[in-house]
XYZ file of N, CA, C and O in Angstrom:
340
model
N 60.727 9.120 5.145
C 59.740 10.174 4.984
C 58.736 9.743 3.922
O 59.079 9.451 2.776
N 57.705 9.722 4.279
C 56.322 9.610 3.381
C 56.142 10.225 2.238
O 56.411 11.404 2.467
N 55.798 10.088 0.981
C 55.378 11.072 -0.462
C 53.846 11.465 0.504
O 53.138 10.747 1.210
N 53.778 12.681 0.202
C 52.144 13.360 0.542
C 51.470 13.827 -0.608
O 51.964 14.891 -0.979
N 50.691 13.509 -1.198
C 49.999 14.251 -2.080
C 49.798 15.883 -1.638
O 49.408 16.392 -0.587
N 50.194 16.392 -2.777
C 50.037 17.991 -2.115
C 48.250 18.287 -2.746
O 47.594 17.677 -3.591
N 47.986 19.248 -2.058
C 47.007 19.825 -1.997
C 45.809 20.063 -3.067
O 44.621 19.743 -3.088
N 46.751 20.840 -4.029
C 46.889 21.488 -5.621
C 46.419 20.628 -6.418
O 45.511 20.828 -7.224
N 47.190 19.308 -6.185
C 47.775 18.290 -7.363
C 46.031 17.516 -7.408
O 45.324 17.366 -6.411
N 45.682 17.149 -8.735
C 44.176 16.613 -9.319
C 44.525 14.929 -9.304
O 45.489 14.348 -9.802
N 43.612 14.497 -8.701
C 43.836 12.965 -8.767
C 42.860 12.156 -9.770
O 41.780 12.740 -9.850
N 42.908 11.176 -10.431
C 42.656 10.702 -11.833
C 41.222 10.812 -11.346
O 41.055 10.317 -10.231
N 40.046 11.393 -11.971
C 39.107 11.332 -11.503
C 38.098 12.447 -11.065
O 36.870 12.530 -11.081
N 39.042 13.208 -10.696
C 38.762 14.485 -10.103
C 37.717 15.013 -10.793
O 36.540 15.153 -10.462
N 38.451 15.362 -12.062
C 37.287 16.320 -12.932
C 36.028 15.487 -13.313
O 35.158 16.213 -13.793
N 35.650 14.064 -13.233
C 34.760 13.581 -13.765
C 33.213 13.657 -12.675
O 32.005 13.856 -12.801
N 34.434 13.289 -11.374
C 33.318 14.088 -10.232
C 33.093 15.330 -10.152
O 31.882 15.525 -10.059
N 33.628 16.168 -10.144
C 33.340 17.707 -10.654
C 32.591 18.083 -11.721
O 31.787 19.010 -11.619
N 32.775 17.385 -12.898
C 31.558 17.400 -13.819
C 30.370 16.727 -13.486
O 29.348 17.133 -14.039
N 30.297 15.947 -12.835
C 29.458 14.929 -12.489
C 28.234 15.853 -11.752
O 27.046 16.060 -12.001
N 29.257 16.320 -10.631
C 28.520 17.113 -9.541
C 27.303 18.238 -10.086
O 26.201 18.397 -9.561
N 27.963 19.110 -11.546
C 27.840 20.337 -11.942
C 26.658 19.845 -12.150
O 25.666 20.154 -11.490
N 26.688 18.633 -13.559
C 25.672 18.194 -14.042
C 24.064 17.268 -13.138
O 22.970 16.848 -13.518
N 24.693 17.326 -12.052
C 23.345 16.619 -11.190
C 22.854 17.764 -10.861
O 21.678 17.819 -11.223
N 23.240 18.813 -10.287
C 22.688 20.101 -9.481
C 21.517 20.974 -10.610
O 20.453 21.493 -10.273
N 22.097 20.926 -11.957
C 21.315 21.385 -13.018
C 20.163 20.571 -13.442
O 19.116 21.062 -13.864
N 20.388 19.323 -13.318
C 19.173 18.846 -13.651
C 18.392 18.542 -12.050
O 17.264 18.058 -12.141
N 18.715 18.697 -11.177
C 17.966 18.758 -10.012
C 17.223 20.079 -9.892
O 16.139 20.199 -9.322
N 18.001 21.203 -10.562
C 17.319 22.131 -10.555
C 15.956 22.263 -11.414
O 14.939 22.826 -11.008
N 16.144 21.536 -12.891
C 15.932 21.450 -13.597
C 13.945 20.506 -13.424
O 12.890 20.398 -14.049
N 14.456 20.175 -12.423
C 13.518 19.201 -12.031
C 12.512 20.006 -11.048
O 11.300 20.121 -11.230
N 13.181 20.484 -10.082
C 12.443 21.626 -9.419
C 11.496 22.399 -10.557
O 10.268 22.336 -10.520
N 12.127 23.027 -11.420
C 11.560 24.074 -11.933
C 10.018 23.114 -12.682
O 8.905 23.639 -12.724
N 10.239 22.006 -13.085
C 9.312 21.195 -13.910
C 8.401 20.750 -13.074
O 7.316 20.437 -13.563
N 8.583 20.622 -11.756
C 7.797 20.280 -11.032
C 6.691 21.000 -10.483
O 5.608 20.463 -10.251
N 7.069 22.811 -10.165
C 6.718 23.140 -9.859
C 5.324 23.902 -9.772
O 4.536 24.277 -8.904
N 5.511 23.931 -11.652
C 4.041 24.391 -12.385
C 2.723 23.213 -11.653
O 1.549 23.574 -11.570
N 3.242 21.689 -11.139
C 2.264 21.382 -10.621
C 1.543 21.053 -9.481
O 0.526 20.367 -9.374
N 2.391 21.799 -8.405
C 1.983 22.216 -7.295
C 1.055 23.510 -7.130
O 0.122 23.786 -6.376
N 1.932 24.399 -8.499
C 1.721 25.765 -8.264
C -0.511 26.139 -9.110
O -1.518 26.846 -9.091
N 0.020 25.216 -9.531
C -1.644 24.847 -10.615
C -0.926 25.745 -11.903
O -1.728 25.726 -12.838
N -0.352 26.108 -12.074
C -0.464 27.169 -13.674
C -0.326 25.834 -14.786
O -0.506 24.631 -14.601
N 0.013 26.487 -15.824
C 0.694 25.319 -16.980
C 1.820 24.746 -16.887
O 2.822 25.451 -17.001
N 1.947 23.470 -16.680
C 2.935 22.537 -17.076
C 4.019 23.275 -18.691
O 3.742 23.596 -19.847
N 5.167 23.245 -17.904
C 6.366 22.955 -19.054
C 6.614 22.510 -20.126
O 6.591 21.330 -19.777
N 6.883 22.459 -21.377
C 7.262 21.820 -22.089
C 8.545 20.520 -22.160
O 9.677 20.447 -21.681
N 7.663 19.544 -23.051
C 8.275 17.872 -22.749
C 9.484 18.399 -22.937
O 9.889 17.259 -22.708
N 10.900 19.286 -23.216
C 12.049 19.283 -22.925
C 12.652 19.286 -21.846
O 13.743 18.765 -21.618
N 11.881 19.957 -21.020
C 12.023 20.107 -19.915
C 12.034 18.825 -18.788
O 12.657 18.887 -17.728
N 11.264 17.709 -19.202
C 11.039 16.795 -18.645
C 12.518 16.075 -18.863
O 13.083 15.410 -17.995
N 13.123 16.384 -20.422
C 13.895 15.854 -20.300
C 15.867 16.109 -19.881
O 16.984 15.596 -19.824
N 15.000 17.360 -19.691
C 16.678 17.839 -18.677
C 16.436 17.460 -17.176
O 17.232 17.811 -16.305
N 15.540 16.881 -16.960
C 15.179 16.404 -15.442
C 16.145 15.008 -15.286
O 16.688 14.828 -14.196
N 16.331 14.144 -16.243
C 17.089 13.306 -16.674
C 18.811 13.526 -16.426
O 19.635 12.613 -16.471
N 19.123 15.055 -16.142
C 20.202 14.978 -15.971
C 20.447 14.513 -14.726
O 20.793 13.344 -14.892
N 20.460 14.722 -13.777
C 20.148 14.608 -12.252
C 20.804 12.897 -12.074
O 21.233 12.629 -10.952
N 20.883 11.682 -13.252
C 20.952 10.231 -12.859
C 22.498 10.735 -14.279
O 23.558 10.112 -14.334
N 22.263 11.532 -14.891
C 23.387 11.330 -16.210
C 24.561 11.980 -14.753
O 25.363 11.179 -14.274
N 24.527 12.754 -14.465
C 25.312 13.827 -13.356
C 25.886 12.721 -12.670
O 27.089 12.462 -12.633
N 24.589 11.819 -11.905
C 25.146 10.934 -10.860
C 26.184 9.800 -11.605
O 27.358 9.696 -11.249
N 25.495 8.837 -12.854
C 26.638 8.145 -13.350
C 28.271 9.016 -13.481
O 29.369 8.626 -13.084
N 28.010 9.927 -13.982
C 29.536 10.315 -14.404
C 30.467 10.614 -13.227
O 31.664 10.339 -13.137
N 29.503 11.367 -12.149
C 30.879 11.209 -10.559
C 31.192 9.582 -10.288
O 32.338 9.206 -10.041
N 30.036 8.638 -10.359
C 29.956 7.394 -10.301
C 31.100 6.997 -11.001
O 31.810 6.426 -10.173
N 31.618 7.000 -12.027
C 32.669 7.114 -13.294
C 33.768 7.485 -12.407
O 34.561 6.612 -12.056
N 33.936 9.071 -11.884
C 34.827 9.585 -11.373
C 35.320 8.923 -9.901
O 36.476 9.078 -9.507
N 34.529 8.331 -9.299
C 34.793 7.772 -8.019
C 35.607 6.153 -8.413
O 36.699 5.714 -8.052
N 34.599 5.596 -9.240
C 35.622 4.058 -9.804
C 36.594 4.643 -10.757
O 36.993 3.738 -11.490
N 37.052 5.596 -11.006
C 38.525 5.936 -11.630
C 39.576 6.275 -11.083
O 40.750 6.193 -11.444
N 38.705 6.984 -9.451
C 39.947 7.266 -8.578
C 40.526 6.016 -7.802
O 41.693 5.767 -7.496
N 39.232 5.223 -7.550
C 39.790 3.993 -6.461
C 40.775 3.225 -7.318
O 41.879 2.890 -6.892
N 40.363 2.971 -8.480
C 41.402 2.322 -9.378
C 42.811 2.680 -9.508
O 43.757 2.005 -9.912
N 42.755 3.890 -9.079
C 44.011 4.564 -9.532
C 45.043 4.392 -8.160
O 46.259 4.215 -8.082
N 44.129 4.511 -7.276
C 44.558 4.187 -5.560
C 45.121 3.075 -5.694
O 46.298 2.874 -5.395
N 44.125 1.988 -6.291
C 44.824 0.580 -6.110
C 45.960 0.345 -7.054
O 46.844 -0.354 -6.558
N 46.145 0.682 -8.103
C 47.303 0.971 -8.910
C 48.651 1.099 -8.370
O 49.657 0.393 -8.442
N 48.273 2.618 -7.601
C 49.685 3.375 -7.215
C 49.912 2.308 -5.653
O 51.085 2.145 -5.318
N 48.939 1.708 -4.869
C 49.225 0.876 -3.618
C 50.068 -0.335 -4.368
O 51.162 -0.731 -3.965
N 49.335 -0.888 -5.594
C 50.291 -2.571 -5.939
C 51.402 -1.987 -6.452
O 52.305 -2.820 -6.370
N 51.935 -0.637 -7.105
C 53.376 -0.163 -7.375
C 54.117 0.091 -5.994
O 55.336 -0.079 -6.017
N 53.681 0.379 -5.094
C 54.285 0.739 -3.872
C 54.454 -0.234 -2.986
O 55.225 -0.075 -2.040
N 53.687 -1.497 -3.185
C 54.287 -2.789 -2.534
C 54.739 -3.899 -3.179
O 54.827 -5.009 -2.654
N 55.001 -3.658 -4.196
C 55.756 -4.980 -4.747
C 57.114 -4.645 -4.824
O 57.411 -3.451 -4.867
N 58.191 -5.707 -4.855
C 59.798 -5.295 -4.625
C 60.431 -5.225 -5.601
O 60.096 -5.738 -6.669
N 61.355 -4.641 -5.427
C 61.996 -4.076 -6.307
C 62.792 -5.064 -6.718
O 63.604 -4.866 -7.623
């Protein structure tokens, strides 16, 4: 009989893509909103703003992070599961 990962259970990594994710969507938003004053013609944003647009690549490295932490961890638990005892 096979071990199954249950459902529930967080695999090494998990949360870094989950943070990862949170943090791209905010600065994508973030980017929208900065953008928009110059379609719309009113006044442009203040330069902070420009720089929460920046989150959007910080967001993407850290799932980036979270994705090479899980494969690592895959390959880990595969070379424990085939070498002999």
């Amino acid at each position: 009989m096979r071990d199954k990962t249950q459902t529930n259970s967080a695999a090494p990594g998990d949360r870094l893509i989950r943070a990862g994710a949170i943090v791209f969507f905010v600065g994508a938003v973030a980017t929208l909103v900065t953008v928009a004053p110059l379609f719309l013609g009113s006044t442009p944003f203040p330069t902070y703003m420009f720089g929460l647009s920046m989150l959007m690549g910080v967001g993407f490295l850290v799932a980036g992070a979270g994705v090479l932490r899980s494969i690592a961890a895959g390959r880990r638990q595969a070379r424990a599961g085939t070498q002999p005892s």
